[in-house]
Short mmCIF file of C-alpha atoms in Angstrom, two decimals:
data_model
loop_
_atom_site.label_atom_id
_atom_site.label_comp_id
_atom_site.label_asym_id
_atom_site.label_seq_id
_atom_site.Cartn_x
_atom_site.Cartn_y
_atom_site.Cartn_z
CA UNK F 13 121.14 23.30 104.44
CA UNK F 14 119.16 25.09 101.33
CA UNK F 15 119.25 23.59 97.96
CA UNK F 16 121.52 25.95 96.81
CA UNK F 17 124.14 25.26 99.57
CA UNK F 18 123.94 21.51 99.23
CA UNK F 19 124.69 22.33 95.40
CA UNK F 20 127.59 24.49 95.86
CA UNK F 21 128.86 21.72 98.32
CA UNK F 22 128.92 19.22 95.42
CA UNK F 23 131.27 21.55 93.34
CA UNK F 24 133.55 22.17 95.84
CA UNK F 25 133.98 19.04 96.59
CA UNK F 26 134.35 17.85 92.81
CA UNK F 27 137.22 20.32 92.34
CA UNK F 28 139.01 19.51 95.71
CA UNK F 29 138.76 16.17 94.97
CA UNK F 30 139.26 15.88 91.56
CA UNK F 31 142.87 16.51 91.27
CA UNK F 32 142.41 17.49 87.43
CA UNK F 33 139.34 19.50 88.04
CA UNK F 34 140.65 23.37 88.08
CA UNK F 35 136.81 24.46 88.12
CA UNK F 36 133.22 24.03 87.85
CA UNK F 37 129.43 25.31 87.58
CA UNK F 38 126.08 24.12 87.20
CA UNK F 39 124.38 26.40 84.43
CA UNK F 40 120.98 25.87 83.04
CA UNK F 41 119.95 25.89 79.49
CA UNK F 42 118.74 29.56 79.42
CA UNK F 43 122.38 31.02 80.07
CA UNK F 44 122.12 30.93 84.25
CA UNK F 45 124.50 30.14 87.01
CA UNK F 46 122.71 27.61 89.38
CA UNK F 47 126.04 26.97 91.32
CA UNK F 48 129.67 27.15 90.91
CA UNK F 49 133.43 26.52 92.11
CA UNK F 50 135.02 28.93 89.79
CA UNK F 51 138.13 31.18 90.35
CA UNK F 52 137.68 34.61 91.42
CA UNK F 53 139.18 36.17 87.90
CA UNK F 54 136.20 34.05 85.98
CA UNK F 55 133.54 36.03 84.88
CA UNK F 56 130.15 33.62 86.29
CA UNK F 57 128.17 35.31 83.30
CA UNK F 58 130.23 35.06 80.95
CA UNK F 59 131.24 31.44 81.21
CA UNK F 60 126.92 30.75 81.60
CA UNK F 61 126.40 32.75 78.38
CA UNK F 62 129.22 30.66 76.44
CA UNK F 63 128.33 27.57 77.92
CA UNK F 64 124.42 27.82 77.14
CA UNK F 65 125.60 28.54 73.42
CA UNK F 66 127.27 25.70 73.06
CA UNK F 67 124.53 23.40 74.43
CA UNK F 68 122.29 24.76 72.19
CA UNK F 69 124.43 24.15 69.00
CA UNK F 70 125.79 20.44 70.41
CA UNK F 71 121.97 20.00 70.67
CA UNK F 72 120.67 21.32 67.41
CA UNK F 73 124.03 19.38 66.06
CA UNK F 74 123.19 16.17 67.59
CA UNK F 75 120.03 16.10 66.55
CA UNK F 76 120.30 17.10 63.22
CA UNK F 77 123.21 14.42 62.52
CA UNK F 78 120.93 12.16 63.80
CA UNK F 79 122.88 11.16 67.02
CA UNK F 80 120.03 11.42 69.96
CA UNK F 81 119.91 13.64 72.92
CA UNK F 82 123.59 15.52 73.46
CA UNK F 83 124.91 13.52 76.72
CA UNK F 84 128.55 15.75 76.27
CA UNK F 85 130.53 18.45 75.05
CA UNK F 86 134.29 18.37 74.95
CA UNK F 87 136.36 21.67 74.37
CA UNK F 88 140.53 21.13 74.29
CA UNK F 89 142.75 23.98 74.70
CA UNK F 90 146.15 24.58 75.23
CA UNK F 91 145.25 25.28 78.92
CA UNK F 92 143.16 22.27 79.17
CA UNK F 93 139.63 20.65 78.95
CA UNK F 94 136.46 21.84 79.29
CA UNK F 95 134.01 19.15 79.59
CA UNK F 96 130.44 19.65 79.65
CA UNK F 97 127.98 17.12 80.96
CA UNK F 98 123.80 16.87 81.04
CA UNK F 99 123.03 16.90 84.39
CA UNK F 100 119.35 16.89 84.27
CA UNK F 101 117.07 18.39 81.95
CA UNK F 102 117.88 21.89 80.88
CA UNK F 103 121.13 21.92 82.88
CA UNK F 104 124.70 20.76 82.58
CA UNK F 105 127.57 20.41 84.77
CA UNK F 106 130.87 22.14 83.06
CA UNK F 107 134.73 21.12 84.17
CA UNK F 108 137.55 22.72 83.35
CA UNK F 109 140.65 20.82 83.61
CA UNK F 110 144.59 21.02 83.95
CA UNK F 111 145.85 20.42 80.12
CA UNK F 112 147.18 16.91 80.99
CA UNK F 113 143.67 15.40 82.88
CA UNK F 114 142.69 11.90 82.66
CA UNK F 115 139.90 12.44 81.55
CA UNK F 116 137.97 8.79 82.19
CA UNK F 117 138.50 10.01 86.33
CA UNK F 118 137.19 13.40 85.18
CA UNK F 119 133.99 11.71 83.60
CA UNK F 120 133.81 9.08 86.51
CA UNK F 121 134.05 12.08 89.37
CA UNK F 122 131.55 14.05 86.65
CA UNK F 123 129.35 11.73 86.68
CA UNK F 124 129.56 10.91 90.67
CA UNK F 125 128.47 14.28 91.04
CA UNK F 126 125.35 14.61 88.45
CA UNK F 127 123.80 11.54 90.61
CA UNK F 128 124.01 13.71 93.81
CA UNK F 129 122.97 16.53 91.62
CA UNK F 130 119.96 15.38 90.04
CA UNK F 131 118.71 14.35 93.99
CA UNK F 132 118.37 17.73 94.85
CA UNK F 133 116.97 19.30 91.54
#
């Protein structure tokens, strides 16, 4: 199984067995989809570019406020959460969840994943 495979198997299986988990990508620092277990009607680059923005400014924002490396960024809609989570360097895993998620399972089954993430990268 390629890397890329063995990636996209980790997503899947974080949003089949994540019952809050609705989606979910890996997306590098520089705005690019690595892998991802989003719906059909989600635009891939579009959720890359957004999500490499705001890892940029939760960086710059960390850092300036003196608060260390950013570990997390948590966005909460009407719709839901979207959680987003360094997964190694220069890339981050990104959730979005049902509006009423529990979000300490979320962060457990988030984290679960990174480890078998950052084996393969």
């Amino acid at each position: 199984m390629s890397r890329a495979e063995n990636l996209n198997r980790i997503l899947r299986n974080l949003q089949t067995e994540s019952p809050d988990v609705e989606a979910c990508a890996l997306i590098s620092e520089d705005s690019l989809i690595i892998a991802s277990a989003l719906p059909q009607h989600v635009e891939e680059l579009r959720v890359a570019g957004m999500c490499a923005t705001l890892l940029n400014l939760g960086t710059r924002a960390a850092r300036e406020l003196k608060r260390g490396d950013l570990k997390q960024v948590l966005i909460n809609g009407e719709s839901g959460y979207v959680v987003m989570m360094t997964a190694s360097r220069g890339t981050m895993l990104i959730t979005m969840t049902t509006p009423n998620a529990k979000l300490g399972l979320v962060f457990l089954d988030m984290s679960t994943a990174i480890e078998e993430i950052s084996k393969i990268i």
